[in-house]
Structures are given as structure tokens and as C-alpha cells.
Amino acid sequence: MAITVYISCDSGALALGAERIAQAVSREAHQRGIDIRLIRNGSRGLFWLEPLVEVQTDQSRIAYGPVQGHDVSGLFDSGFLNGSPHPLFLGLTEELPFFKKQQRLTFARVGLTDPVSLEDYLAHDGYRGLHNALTISGADIVRQVTDSGLRGRGGAAFPTGIKWNTVLNAEADQKYIICNADEGDSGTFSDRMVMEGDPFVLIEGMTIAGIAVGATQGYIYLRVEYPHAHKALDTAIAKAYAAGYLGQNILGSDKTFDLEVRLGAGAYVCGEETSLMESLEGKRGLVRFKPPLPAISGLFGKPTIVNNVISLASVPIILDKGGEYYRDFGMGRSRGTLPVQLAGNIKYPGLVELAFGLTLRELLYDFGGGSASGRPIKAVQVGGPLGAYLPESQFDTPLDYEAFAAIWAVVGHGGIVVFDDTVDMAEMARYSMEFCAIESCGKCTPCRIGSTRGMEVLDDIIKGRELNKNIPLLRDLCDTLLNGSLCALGGMTPYPVLSALNHFPLDFGLTDQADAA
Amino acid sequence: MTETASMQTTLQDITTRLKDKPGALLPILHEIQNALGYIPKDSITFIASELNLSRAEVHGVISFYHYFRESAPGHHTIHLCRAESCQAMGSKKLEAHVKNRLGIDFHETTPDGKFSLEPVYCLGLCSCSPAMQIDSEVFGRVSAETFDRSLVEIGA
Ligand SMILES: Cc1cc2nc3c(=O)[nH]c(=O)nc-3n(C[C@H](O)[C@H](O)[C@H](O)COP(=O)(O)O)c2cc1C
Ligand code: SF4
Ligand code: FES
Ligand code: FES
């Protein structure tokens, strides 16, 4: 019988050469007359080991990595297809500590299955949530989601069940489900990994949402920077239609749900939900005033659920195992698990899904292994480009929405970007202002003009000019942004800027903390 | 068929096929850029009339989105990540090397028409920073050497 070999088709693995390795392994097997079945799976999320090659043995999968082109024939020589030793031998994938210590609920299948195989999806508990959802009322589905304690993973952490309930109770001839797959936050890639590694789980989550609130049309607003995710989603959607999981009379019920992918066009602000809806309507992505809430008057003026990829991809397991099962993970008001993304200057970058509550220090050192450069970690930015920079003294903060809010920081989408001691935090603050200036939708003056002004002030500060005037000026500008912005792009740019200034005054040419005030 | 005539056919095909979709403008612009590499200025009047929009509205949308371009790109487009995770792994030095090697700045095309260079703010490849994309191929842990090698590999 053919031996099954897994090599990932995740973009992160491809960026490290997985395609070349897959071709080399096929070629080598063919030349040696060995029959293998090569499956392109999602990534396990252990990116320092990619390209990872896994072999199915009777125990479980045995991993080798990171495999380079010149390793391939040697792997065959040493009998890796039987799980034999080799310098790149890593043992059982699921016993690798980075993987074993995780609690994978949303990512349960990512890396295990062939992402676009519906048979694989079904064989690994797929569509059990939808089956349950079809046997209960919309209100009961919403109740399960509310009971789970799930809060939006896109950034604002708003309770998902409450949002759904508003749409459920809104009277309308048409409602919409939008998946926010814009994933613009730097340092984040969990949405991408799910869409590439298990697209059916997102499709199932959206279908359940549609059935729950009576919405018959769904859109996945996907950033154009994700061509591989686009292909996986389109393939999976076509298969779901063909098998009766999308379209009319889903699984023989009287329910209808249609789903389509729409592409963004490189505007960060279009991740903001109202800007996203403008974009879906074919317009410039100008942020809308709220109210009205999208749940009341959203896409084309109709009641609309907008949820992040991870929020929606967490719904199937909630409907499968019940809200309480999910709620039992986590701490405080942060329930369930969060797929954390370790990025930047870190030795073991990757995806770590865990119940809320672990500290940053545990993530950075126990999972991440410290910096990649081997130098001390100076700062981490959590929650994307609008997230605060945290110094070492705050590394004992547990991953919990409220604990982060208490130190004027955000968990956001769970991206953690690590910097070693060579970083200049005044330069990072300048970059934050520049990013705001580049991506501003232009609706508010503080965001549009204040960010450019902030860049100029920081240029002066970096050159050491008139600090006694320019530091207070920078703080004033940040105040104006904080208070005078319609959305979080302008409103939260002060988070990285001020946290950099407050925690790292030396980088701004100040001699101590007091001068920074 | 002349070049203008074939462009007109392309525009016609795309708009006819997509114009009845709700929110059709972005899907149409995407397909035009996919087919032609950019959105020719001459096409705006046509798109506007097909969708019952003003020329200013169509132009406003094209100019709002960083991804849409109104001039032809080089033979290959290099998207280099400028965002934080890549900065933490030395993207600024890489950026200087890339600009120096190609002799162009962001948003420019080499005089021989081979390469366009565009900044991108995260490719979702932050687990292997610094990252870039050349056309549809992605590259992680890019160094000056691997950048030069990838140029050779795509035939520069
Ligand atoms: C400038 C800006 C960019 C945003 N980008 C994203 C994004 O890329 N993905 C996302 O899910 N949410 C993003 N959000 C948050 C959305 O506005 C919205 O809160 C979210 O999609 C709701 O889904 P959730 O409740 O499941 O998190 C962004 C917000 C702002 C202000
Ligand atoms: S804060 Fe900036 S991005 Fe947000 S609405 Fe105002 S101008 Fe637009
Ligand atoms: S215009 Fe500069 S902050 Fe208002
Ligand atoms: S920050 Fe460069 S790929 Fe994400």
C-alpha cells in the first residue's frame, strides 16, 4: 500500500520552499519506484520547522524538518518512509512540545487534513455543528453562541452572541453574513492559516450564522494579498455547493445560504466593518458614522452580521459540543481559546492556540524560545499596528482582554511581534504615524492631517530638536487623535506611539521617565 | 484585431458578465487589472456608463485603493513587506538593498520595464519575516542574497 506523506501548502510553508520539496519528494519516489500518496495539508504552525515533511506510520505521523532540497535523497536513503532516524528526524509531530502543550479547538483540523477534501472534513467531525443547528431554532443557536462566551476575535472583542441576537430580532426581507477576512494587522496570520488549512470550518460557521439569524447571503471579504486562501476558499465553496451544504435546501432542510468571496484591494481601513461594507457596495472605503449599527442597517442598508474569520470558525465546535464546553476554557470574561501568532524576532515563530490566561512571558519564552537573534527581547507589540508596545516589566500580563485593557494595551487579533534590543522605539513610533497617514480613509482631520504632522514631529524628535517643545506637541497630537477620530485607525495610533514614548523614553532622547511626561 | 479593439472586447466581456452583481465595481476592476495588468484611463468612461456612475466616482474608487493601478506595471511586480514583524527581522536593510539593486524606489518601474516595486503592509507571512511576494510567488526569511537569487531564477 502507498505510504502517505504530508507536505504543507500553507503560504508560510510555501514561502520557505515547500513547493520545491513536494516536487522533489514526488520525483525521488517515482525514480525509486516507490508508491507514495502525497497530501498537501495545512501547516501545523511550527514555522521554524517548515518545510516540514510528515510520514504516516502505524503509530501516528513522524516529522522531519526543516527539509531543504538537498536533504531529500538522503531522507529516502535513510528510510524516512518507515520513520527511520535521520538528522532531521523530529519524532511524532503531536509529541513536539510546542504542539503538544496547545489546546486546539478552532485549529483542531489544521495540518491534519487535506484542506479542500470534504471527505476529510467529514471524517474529522466536520459539519456536526451544522447538523445540530438544523435541528434547533435560530434563537437556540444564538443562545449556544451567547453561552459560549465567544467574543469577536477581529479586535474589538464584542460578544458574538449579542451581535447575532440583534440581527435575529431585526425584521427585514434580506439579511447578510459578512466574514471579515481582511486580516490587515501586521503580525497576524491565523485567519490566513484557517482559510488555507481548513476552509470548510469557516464555510460551516457562516452557514450556521445564516441559518441562525435568517440570512441567506454571505460574503467573505478577503484581502487581495491572500491568493492561496482565495483558491482554497473557492475550491471548498464549490465542493460544499455540489454536496448540498450550500445553496437551497441545505441538507434537505428548507434553509438557503449562498456564499461568495469578494476581494479587497489593499486598503487597511477596509478591515473596519463599515468601511468594509462600503467597499463591498463598490465604493471607496470611507468609514460610516455609527449608529446605525451594522446589525440593524448594514450592507445595502440591511441587517448584517460582520464577524472575523476566527470568530466564525469557532462556531462549528460550539454548535457541536455546546456553548458550555467552549466556555470552560479561558479566564475571567475571556472565554474559550485564542490562536496566538508569534512573529517578528522570535526563535520559534508560529501558531499557538491556547485557552486565555497564559502570560506573555510563557508565550515568549516557553513557546517562543526567546528572540531569534539571541539578544534580549526589548519590546513586543501585541494586537497589530494599533496595539501598544509592551516592555519586559509587563511580560507577566496574562492574555485576557481585561488584563490588557488595564495596562492600556490590547489583545486584538492575537498577534505578538517581538523586537530585540537593537530596535529604536522612536523609529517604531514614527512608523505608526506614517502607517496611519498612508492608510487613513481621510474622513477625519486629526487622522488625515494629524498623522502626517506626527511624523514630522517625530522626525524632529529623532534628530534631537527642541525636545522640550516637541514631546508635549506629540502628546497633544495623540490626544487629538484619541478624541477626534471616528474609527480606531486614528483613535488607536496613539497606543503604539505613546506606549513607545512612555516605556522607552531613552530612545526619544530623554534621560528618564519623568522627562517623557 | 488591434490592441485597442482587443482591450475594448476584454472590457466589454468583463462588465457584461459582472455588472449585475450587487456592488459590482470592485469585482469588475479586479478582473480588468487581472486581464490587463492595470486599469487604463481610457476604460473609465466605459465602466462608468455601464454601471450608471460618474467618471469621478469610478476614478475615486480606483484611486482610493492602493492595489489598483492606472499605469502598466513592469513584467514582474515585487511586493516588499514594510510592516512591523518584517522590520523586527531587518526589512529596512533589505529594502535598501532591493531599491539599490533595482535602481528604483517604491511605486516605480525599472527603465527596462522588467520590475515594479510596491510596498505591502503585511503578507501574513510574519512567521518567516522578512517576507516578499514576486507576482504570485511568496518568499520568507528573505536576505539580500536570496533576493538576488530569486531575481536570477525568474530570469532577470
Ligand atoms: C482600522 C481597522 C481595521 C480593522 N481590521 C480588521 C480586520 O482586518 N479583520 C477583522 O476581523 N476586524 C478588523 N477590524 C475590526 C472590525 O471593525 C470589526 O470589529 C470586526 O470585524 C467584527 O468582528 P468580530 O466581532 O468577530 O471581531 C478593524 C477595525 C479597524 C478600526
Ligand atoms: S479615524 Fe482615520 S481611518 Fe478612521 S474614519 Fe477617521 S479618517 Fe477614516
Ligand atoms: S489637524 Fe492636526 S491634529 Fe487636528
Ligand atoms: S509584517 Fe511582514 S509579513 Fe506580516
JSON list of N, CA, C and O in Angstrom, two decimals, chain A residues 80-124:
[
{"chain": "A", "resi": 80, "resn": "PHE", "atom": "N", "xyz": [13.20, 7.23, 5.53]},
{"chain": "A", "resi": 80, "resn": "PHE", "atom": "CA", "xyz": [12.25, 8.06, 6.30]},
{"chain": "A", "resi": 80, "resn": "PHE", "atom": "C", "xyz": [10.81, 7.59, 6.12]},
{"chain": "A", "resi": 80, "resn": "PHE", "atom": "O", "xyz": [9.97, 7.83, 6.97]},
{"chain": "A", "resi": 81, "resn": "LEU", "atom": "N", "xyz": [10.55, 6.89, 5.01]},
{"chain": "A", "resi": 81, "resn": "LEU", "atom": "CA", "xyz": [9.17, 6.43, 4.79]},
{"chain": "A", "resi": 81, "resn": "LEU", "atom": "C", "xyz": [8.75, 5.39, 5.82]},
{"chain": "A", "resi": 81, "resn": "LEU", "atom": "O", "xyz": [7.56, 5.11, 5.99]},
{"chain": "A", "resi": 82, "resn": "ASN", "atom": "N", "xyz": [9.73, 4.80, 6.51]},
{"chain": "A", "resi": 82, "resn": "ASN", "atom": "CA", "xyz": [9.40, 3.89, 7.62]},
{"chain": "A", "resi": 82, "resn": "ASN", "atom": "C", "xyz": [9.59, 4.59, 8.96]},
{"chain": "A", "resi": 82, "resn": "ASN", "atom": "O", "xyz": [9.57, 3.95, 10.00]},
{"chain": "A", "resi": 83, "resn": "GLY", "atom": "N", "xyz": [9.85, 5.87, 8.92]},
{"chain": "A", "resi": 83, "resn": "GLY", "atom": "CA", "xyz": [10.06, 6.60, 10.16]},
{"chain": "A", "resi": 83, "resn": "GLY", "atom": "C", "xyz": [11.45, 6.41, 10.74]},
{"chain": "A", "resi": 83, "resn": "GLY", "atom": "O", "xyz": [11.65, 6.55, 11.96]},
{"chain": "A", "resi": 84, "resn": "SER", "atom": "N", "xyz": [12.42, 6.09, 9.89]},
{"chain": "A", "resi": 84, "resn": "SER", "atom": "CA", "xyz": [13.78, 5.82, 10.39]},
{"chain": "A", "resi": 84, "resn": "SER", "atom": "C", "xyz": [14.51, 7.10, 10.77]},
{"chain": "A", "resi": 84, "resn": "SER", "atom": "O", "xyz": [14.17, 8.18, 10.31]},
{"chain": "A", "resi": 85, "resn": "PRO", "atom": "N", "xyz": [15.56, 6.93, 11.61]},
{"chain": "A", "resi": 85, "resn": "PRO", "atom": "CA", "xyz": [16.32, 8.09, 12.05]},
{"chain": "A", "resi": 85, "resn": "PRO", "atom": "C", "xyz": [17.02, 8.81, 10.89]},
{"chain": "A", "resi": 85, "resn": "PRO", "atom": "O", "xyz": [17.35, 8.20, 9.88]},
{"chain": "A", "resi": 86, "resn": "HIS", "atom": "N", "xyz": [17.22, 10.08, 11.09]},
{"chain": "A", "resi": 86, "resn": "HIS", "atom": "CA", "xyz": [17.87, 10.96, 10.12]},
{"chain": "A", "resi": 86, "resn": "HIS", "atom": "C", "xyz": [18.17, 12.23, 10.90]},
{"chain": "A", "resi": 86, "resn": "HIS", "atom": "O", "xyz": [17.47, 12.53, 11.86]},
{"chain": "A", "resi": 87, "resn": "PRO", "atom": "N", "xyz": [19.21, 12.99, 10.52]},
{"chain": "A", "resi": 87, "resn": "PRO", "atom": "CA", "xyz": [19.50, 14.23, 11.27]},
{"chain": "A", "resi": 87, "resn": "PRO", "atom": "C", "xyz": [18.28, 15.17, 11.39]},
{"chain": "A", "resi": 87, "resn": "PRO", "atom": "O", "xyz": [18.19, 15.93, 12.35]},
{"chain": "A", "resi": 88, "resn": "LEU", "atom": "N", "xyz": [17.35, 15.10, 10.47]},
{"chain": "A", "resi": 88, "resn": "LEU", "atom": "CA", "xyz": [16.18, 16.00, 10.54]},
{"chain": "A", "resi": 88, "resn": "LEU", "atom": "C", "xyz": [14.99, 15.34, 11.24]},
{"chain": "A", "resi": 88, "resn": "LEU", "atom": "O", "xyz": [13.91, 15.93, 11.32]},
{"chain": "A", "resi": 89, "resn": "PHE", "atom": "N", "xyz": [15.18, 14.14, 11.75]},
{"chain": "A", "resi": 89, "resn": "PHE", "atom": "CA", "xyz": [14.10, 13.41, 12.43]},
{"chain": "A", "resi": 89, "resn": "PHE", "atom": "C", "xyz": [13.65, 14.18, 13.67]},
{"chain": "A", "resi": 89, "resn": "PHE", "atom": "O", "xyz": [14.47, 14.60, 14.49]},
{"chain": "A", "resi": 90, "resn": "LEU", "atom": "N", "xyz": [12.34, 14.38, 13.81]},
{"chain": "A", "resi": 90, "resn": "LEU", "atom": "CA", "xyz": [11.82, 15.14, 14.94]},
{"chain": "A", "resi": 90, "resn": "LEU", "atom": "C", "xyz": [10.94, 14.30, 15.86]},
{"chain": "A", "resi": 90, "resn": "LEU", "atom": "O", "xyz": [10.48, 14.77, 16.89]},
{"chain": "A", "resi": 91, "resn": "GLY", "atom": "N", "xyz": [10.65, 13.06, 15.46]},
{"chain": "A", "resi": 91, "resn": "GLY", "atom": "CA", "xyz": [9.75, 12.24, 16.26]},
{"chain": "A", "resi": 91, "resn": "GLY", "atom": "C", "xyz": [8.30, 12.46, 15.86]},
{"chain": "A", "resi": 91, "resn": "GLY", "atom": "O", "xyz": [8.01, 12.99, 14.79]},
{"chain": "A", "resi": 92, "resn": "LEU", "atom": "N", "xyz": [7.39, 12.03, 16.72]},
{"chain": "A", "resi": 92, "resn": "LEU", "atom": "CA", "xyz": [5.97, 12.18, 16.42]},
{"chain": "A", "resi": 92, "resn": "LEU", "atom": "C", "xyz": [5.59, 13.66, 16.45]},
{"chain": "A", "resi": 92, "resn": "LEU", "atom": "O", "xyz": [5.90, 14.36, 17.43]},
{"chain": "A", "resi": 93, "resn": "THR", "atom": "N", "xyz": [4.94, 14.12, 15.40]},
{"chain": "A", "resi": 93, "resn": "THR", "atom": "CA", "xyz": [4.58, 15.54, 15.32]},
{"chain": "A", "resi": 93, "resn": "THR", "atom": "C", "xyz": [3.82, 15.97, 16.57]},
{"chain": "A", "resi": 93, "resn": "THR", "atom": "O", "xyz": [4.10, 17.00, 17.17]},
{"chain": "A", "resi": 94, "resn": "GLU", "atom": "N", "xyz": [2.86, 15.15, 16.95]},
{"chain": "A", "resi": 94, "resn": "GLU", "atom": "CA", "xyz": [1.98, 15.57, 18.03]},
{"chain": "A", "resi": 94, "resn": "GLU", "atom": "C", "xyz": [2.63, 15.48, 19.41]},
{"chain": "A", "resi": 94, "resn": "GLU", "atom": "O", "xyz": [2.05, 15.92, 20.40]},
{"chain": "A", "resi": 95, "resn": "GLU", "atom": "N", "xyz": [3.83, 14.93, 19.47]},
{"chain": "A", "resi": 95, "resn": "GLU", "atom": "CA", "xyz": [4.57, 14.92, 20.74]},
{"chain": "A", "resi": 95, "resn": "GLU", "atom": "C", "xyz": [5.55, 16.09, 20.82]},
{"chain": "A", "resi": 95, "resn": "GLU", "atom": "O", "xyz": [6.20, 16.28, 21.86]},
{"chain": "A", "resi": 96, "resn": "LEU", "atom": "N", "xyz": [5.71, 16.85, 19.75]},
{"chain": "A", "resi": 96, "resn": "LEU", "atom": "CA", "xyz": [6.59, 18.03, 19.82]},
{"chain": "A", "resi": 96, "resn": "LEU", "atom": "C", "xyz": [6.00, 18.98, 20.85]},
{"chain": "A", "resi": 96, "resn": "LEU", "atom": "O", "xyz": [4.82, 19.32, 20.77]},
{"chain": "A", "resi": 97, "resn": "PRO", "atom": "N", "xyz": [6.81, 19.41, 21.83]},
{"chain": "A", "resi": 97, "resn": "PRO", "atom": "CA", "xyz": [6.25, 20.18, 22.95]},
{"chain": "A", "resi": 97, "resn": "PRO", "atom": "C", "xyz": [5.45, 21.41, 22.51]},
{"chain": "A", "resi": 97, "resn": "PRO", "atom": "O", "xyz": [4.39, 21.69, 23.07]},
{"chain": "A", "resi": 98, "resn": "PHE", "atom": "N", "xyz": [5.94, 22.13, 21.51]},
{"chain": "A", "resi": 98, "resn": "PHE", "atom": "CA", "xyz": [5.25, 23.34, 21.02]},
{"chain": "A", "resi": 98, "resn": "PHE", "atom": "C", "xyz": [3.82, 23.00, 20.61]},
{"chain": "A", "resi": 98, "resn": "PHE", "atom": "O", "xyz": [2.91, 23.79, 20.78]},
{"chain": "A", "resi": 99, "resn": "PHE", "atom": "N", "xyz": [3.64, 21.81, 20.05]},
{"chain": "A", "resi": 99, "resn": "PHE", "atom": "CA", "xyz": [2.32, 21.38, 19.58]},
{"chain": "A", "resi": 99, "resn": "PHE", "atom": "C", "xyz": [1.53, 20.75, 20.72]},
{"chain": "A", "resi": 99, "resn": "PHE", "atom": "O", "xyz": [0.36, 21.05, 20.93]},
{"chain": "A", "resi": 100, "resn": "LYS", "atom": "N", "xyz": [2.21, 19.90, 21.47]},
{"chain": "A", "resi": 100, "resn": "LYS", "atom": "CA", "xyz": [1.52, 19.10, 22.49]},
{"chain": "A", "resi": 100, "resn": "LYS", "atom": "C", "xyz": [0.90, 19.95, 23.59]},
{"chain": "A", "resi": 100, "resn": "LYS", "atom": "O", "xyz": [-0.16, 19.63, 24.12]},
{"chain": "A", "resi": 101, "resn": "LYS", "atom": "N", "xyz": [1.56, 21.07, 23.91]},
{"chain": "A", "resi": 101, "resn": "LYS", "atom": "CA", "xyz": [1.07, 21.91, 25.00]},
{"chain": "A", "resi": 101, "resn": "LYS", "atom": "C", "xyz": [-0.13, 22.77, 24.60]},
{"chain": "A", "resi": 101, "resn": "LYS", "atom": "O", "xyz": [-0.67, 23.51, 25.41]},
{"chain": "A", "resi": 102, "resn": "GLN", "atom": "N", "xyz": [-0.54, 22.71, 23.33]},
{"chain": "A", "resi": 102, "resn": "GLN", "atom": "CA", "xyz": [-1.62, 23.58, 22.88]},
{"chain": "A", "resi": 102, "resn": "GLN", "atom": "C", "xyz": [-3.00, 22.96, 23.14]},
{"chain": "A", "resi": 102, "resn": "GLN", "atom": "O", "xyz": [-3.12, 21.77, 23.41]},
{"chain": "A", "resi": 103, "resn": "GLN", "atom": "N", "xyz": [-4.01, 23.83, 23.05]},
{"chain": "A", "resi": 103, "resn": "GLN", "atom": "CA", "xyz": [-5.40, 23.37, 23.16]},
{"chain": "A", "resi": 103, "resn": "GLN", "atom": "C", "xyz": [-6.10, 23.78, 21.88]},
{"chain": "A", "resi": 103, "resn": "GLN", "atom": "O", "xyz": [-6.59, 24.90, 21.76]},
{"chain": "A", "resi": 104, "resn": "ARG", "atom": "N", "xyz": [-6.09, 22.89, 20.91]},
{"chain": "A", "resi": 104, "resn": "ARG", "atom": "CA", "xyz": [-6.60, 23.29, 19.60]},
{"chain": "A", "resi": 104, "resn": "ARG", "atom": "C", "xyz": [-8.07, 22.95, 19.44]},
{"chain": "A", "resi": 104, "resn": "ARG", "atom": "O", "xyz": [-8.43, 21.78, 19.31]},
{"chain": "A", "resi": 105, "resn": "LEU", "atom": "N", "xyz": [-8.89, 23.99, 19.47]},
{"chain": "A", "resi": 105, "resn": "LEU", "atom": "CA", "xyz": [-10.32, 23.83, 19.22]},
{"chain": "A", "resi": 105, "resn": "LEU", "atom": "C", "xyz": [-10.63, 24.32, 17.82]},
{"chain": "A", "resi": 105, "resn": "LEU", "atom": "O", "xyz": [-11.07, 23.58, 16.96]},
{"chain": "A", "resi": 106, "resn": "THR", "atom": "N", "xyz": [-10.38, 25.61, 17.59]},
{"chain": "A", "resi": 106, "resn": "THR", "atom": "CA", "xyz": [-10.65, 26.19, 16.27]},
{"chain": "A", "resi": 106, "resn": "THR", "atom": "C", "xyz": [-9.71, 25.60, 15.22]},
{"chain": "A", "resi": 106, "resn": "THR", "atom": "O", "xyz": [-10.08, 25.39, 14.08]},
{"chain": "A", "resi": 107, "resn": "PHE", "atom": "N", "xyz": [-8.50, 25.32, 15.63]},
{"chain": "A", "resi": 107, "resn": "PHE", "atom": "CA", "xyz": [-7.48, 24.79, 14.72]},
{"chain": "A", "resi": 107, "resn": "PHE", "atom": "C", "xyz": [-7.39, 23.27, 14.76]},
{"chain": "A", "resi": 107, "resn": "PHE", "atom": "O", "xyz": [-6.39, 22.70, 14.33]},
{"chain": "A", "resi": 108, "resn": "ALA", "atom": "N", "xyz": [-8.43, 22.62, 15.28]},
{"chain": "A", "resi": 108, "resn": "ALA", "atom": "CA", "xyz": [-8.36, 21.18, 15.50]},
{"chain": "A", "resi": 108, "resn": "ALA", "atom": "C", "xyz": [-7.90, 20.39, 14.27]},
{"chain": "A", "resi": 108, "resn": "ALA", "atom": "O", "xyz": [-7.16, 19.43, 14.38]},
{"chain": "A", "resi": 109, "resn": "ARG", "atom": "N", "xyz": [-8.35, 20.80, 13.11]},
{"chain": "A", "resi": 109, "resn": "ARG", "atom": "CA", "xyz": [-8.05, 20.03, 11.89]},
{"chain": "A", "resi": 109, "resn": "ARG", "atom": "C", "xyz": [-6.90, 20.58, 11.08]},
{"chain": "A", "resi": 109, "resn": "ARG", "atom": "O", "xyz": [-6.41, 19.91, 10.17]},
{"chain": "A", "resi": 110, "resn": "VAL", "atom": "N", "xyz": [-6.48, 21.84, 11.38]},
{"chain": "A", "resi": 110, "resn": "VAL", "atom": "CA", "xyz": [-5.48, 22.48, 10.52]},
{"chain": "A", "resi": 110, "resn": "VAL", "atom": "C", "xyz": [-4.16, 21.71, 10.62]},
{"chain": "A", "resi": 110, "resn": "VAL", "atom": "O", "xyz": [-3.62, 21.52, 11.70]},
{"chain": "A", "resi": 111, "resn": "GLY", "atom": "N", "xyz": [-3.66, 21.26, 9.48]},
{"chain": "A", "resi": 111, "resn": "GLY", "atom": "CA", "xyz": [-2.42, 20.48, 9.46]},
{"chain": "A", "resi": 111, "resn": "GLY", "atom": "C", "xyz": [-2.67, 18.99, 9.47]},
{"chain": "A", "resi": 111, "resn": "GLY", "atom": "O", "xyz": [-1.80, 18.20, 9.14]},
{"chain": "A", "resi": 112, "resn": "LEU", "atom": "N", "xyz": [-3.90, 18.61, 9.89]},
{"chain": "A", "resi": 112, "resn": "LEU", "atom": "CA", "xyz": [-4.22, 17.17, 9.93]},
{"chain": "A", "resi": 112, "resn": "LEU", "atom": "C", "xyz": [-4.78, 16.70, 8.60]},
{"chain": "A", "resi": 112, "resn": "LEU", "atom": "O", "xyz": [-4.44, 15.64, 8.10]},
{"chain": "A", "resi": 113, "resn": "THR", "atom": "N", "xyz": [-5.65, 17.54, 8.03]},
{"chain": "A", "resi": 113, "resn": "THR", "atom": "CA", "xyz": [-6.43, 17.08, 6.88]},
{"chain": "A", "resi": 113, "resn": "THR", "atom": "C", "xyz": [-5.96, 17.71, 5.58]},
{"chain": "A", "resi": 113, "resn": "THR", "atom": "O", "xyz": [-5.20, 18.67, 5.59]},
{"chain": "A", "resi": 114, "resn": "ASP", "atom": "N", "xyz": [-6.46, 17.17, 4.49]},
{"chain": "A", "resi": 114, "resn": "ASP", "atom": "CA", "xyz": [-6.34, 17.83, 3.20]},
{"chain": "A", "resi": 114, "resn": "ASP", "atom": "C", "xyz": [-7.38, 18.94, 3.21]},
{"chain": "A", "resi": 114, "resn": "ASP", "atom": "O", "xyz": [-8.58, 18.67, 3.28]},
{"chain": "A", "resi": 115, "resn": "PRO", "atom": "N", "xyz": [-6.95, 20.21, 3.16]},
{"chain": "A", "resi": 115, "resn": "PRO", "atom": "CA", "xyz": [-7.86, 21.33, 3.39]},
{"chain": "A", "resi": 115, "resn": "PRO", "atom": "C", "xyz": [-9.09, 21.35, 2.48]},
{"chain": "A", "resi": 115, "resn": "PRO", "atom": "O", "xyz": [-10.16, 21.76, 2.92]},
{"chain": "A", "resi": 116, "resn": "VAL", "atom": "N", "xyz": [-8.94, 20.92, 1.24]},
{"chain": "A", "resi": 116, "resn": "VAL", "atom": "CA", "xyz": [-10.08, 21.03, 0.33]},
{"chain": "A", "resi": 116, "resn": "VAL", "atom": "C", "xyz": [-10.77, 19.68, 0.09]},
{"chain": "A", "resi": 116, "resn": "VAL", "atom": "O", "xyz": [-11.51, 19.52, -0.87]},
{"chain": "A", "resi": 117, "resn": "SER", "atom": "N", "xyz": [-10.54, 18.73, 0.99]},
{"chain": "A", "resi": 117, "resn": "SER", "atom": "CA", "xyz": [-11.24, 17.46, 0.88]},
{"chain": "A", "resi": 117, "resn": "SER", "atom": "C", "xyz": [-12.44, 17.45, 1.82]},
{"chain": "A", "resi": 117, "resn": "SER", "atom": "O", "xyz": [-12.29, 17.47, 3.05]},
{"chain": "A", "resi": 118, "resn": "LEU", "atom": "N", "xyz": [-13.63, 17.45, 1.23]},
{"chain": "A", "resi": 118, "resn": "LEU", "atom": "CA", "xyz": [-14.84, 17.40, 2.05]},
{"chain": "A", "resi": 118, "resn": "LEU", "atom": "C", "xyz": [-14.91, 16.09, 2.82]},
{"chain": "A", "resi": 118, "resn": "LEU", "atom": "O", "xyz": [-15.36, 16.05, 3.97]},
{"chain": "A", "resi": 119, "resn": "GLU", "atom": "N", "xyz": [-14.42, 15.01, 2.21]},
{"chain": "A", "resi": 119, "resn": "GLU", "atom": "CA", "xyz": [-14.43, 13.70, 2.87]},
{"chain": "A", "resi": 119, "resn": "GLU", "atom": "C", "xyz": [-13.58, 13.77, 4.16]},
{"chain": "A", "resi": 119, "resn": "GLU", "atom": "O", "xyz": [-13.99, 13.30, 5.21]},
{"chain": "A", "resi": 120, "resn": "ASP", "atom": "N", "xyz": [-12.39, 14.37, 4.03]},
{"chain": "A", "resi": 120, "resn": "ASP", "atom": "CA", "xyz": [-11.52, 14.54, 5.20]},
{"chain": "A", "resi": 120, "resn": "ASP", "atom": "C", "xyz": [-12.23, 15.36, 6.27]},
{"chain": "A", "resi": 120, "resn": "ASP", "atom": "O", "xyz": [-12.19, 15.04, 7.46]},
{"chain": "A", "resi": 121, "resn": "TYR", "atom": "N", "xyz": [-12.87, 16.43, 5.84]},
{"chain": "A", "resi": 121, "resn": "TYR", "atom": "CA", "xyz": [-13.54, 17.32, 6.78]},
{"chain": "A", "resi": 121, "resn": "TYR", "atom": "C", "xyz": [-14.61, 16.54, 7.55]},
{"chain": "A", "resi": 121, "resn": "TYR", "atom": "O", "xyz": [-14.68, 16.61, 8.78]},
{"chain": "A", "resi": 122, "resn": "LEU", "atom": "N", "xyz": [-15.39, 15.76, 6.81]},
{"chain": "A", "resi": 122, "resn": "LEU", "atom": "CA", "xyz": [-16.46, 14.99, 7.45]},
{"chain": "A", "resi": 122, "resn": "LEU", "atom": "C", "xyz": [-15.89, 13.92, 8.37]},
{"chain": "A", "resi": 122, "resn": "LEU", "atom": "O", "xyz": [-16.42, 13.65, 9.45]},
{"chain": "A", "resi": 123, "resn": "ALA", "atom": "N", "xyz": [-14.79, 13.31, 7.96]},
{"chain": "A", "resi": 123, "resn": "ALA", "atom": "CA", "xyz": [-14.18, 12.25, 8.76]},
{"chain": "A", "resi": 123, "resn": "ALA", "atom": "C", "xyz": [-13.58, 12.78, 10.06]},
{"chain": "A", "resi": 123, "resn": "ALA", "atom": "O", "xyz": [-13.31, 12.03, 10.99]},
{"chain": "A", "resi": 124, "resn": "HIS", "atom": "N", "xyz": [-13.33, 14.09, 10.11]},
{"chain": "A", "resi": 124, "resn": "HIS", "atom": "CA", "xyz": [-12.75, 14.69, 11.31]},
{"chain": "A", "resi": 124, "resn": "HIS", "atom": "C", "xyz": [-13.75, 15.62, 11.97]},
{"chain": "A", "resi": 124, "resn": "HIS", "atom": "O", "xyz": [-13.45, 16.78, 12.29]}
]
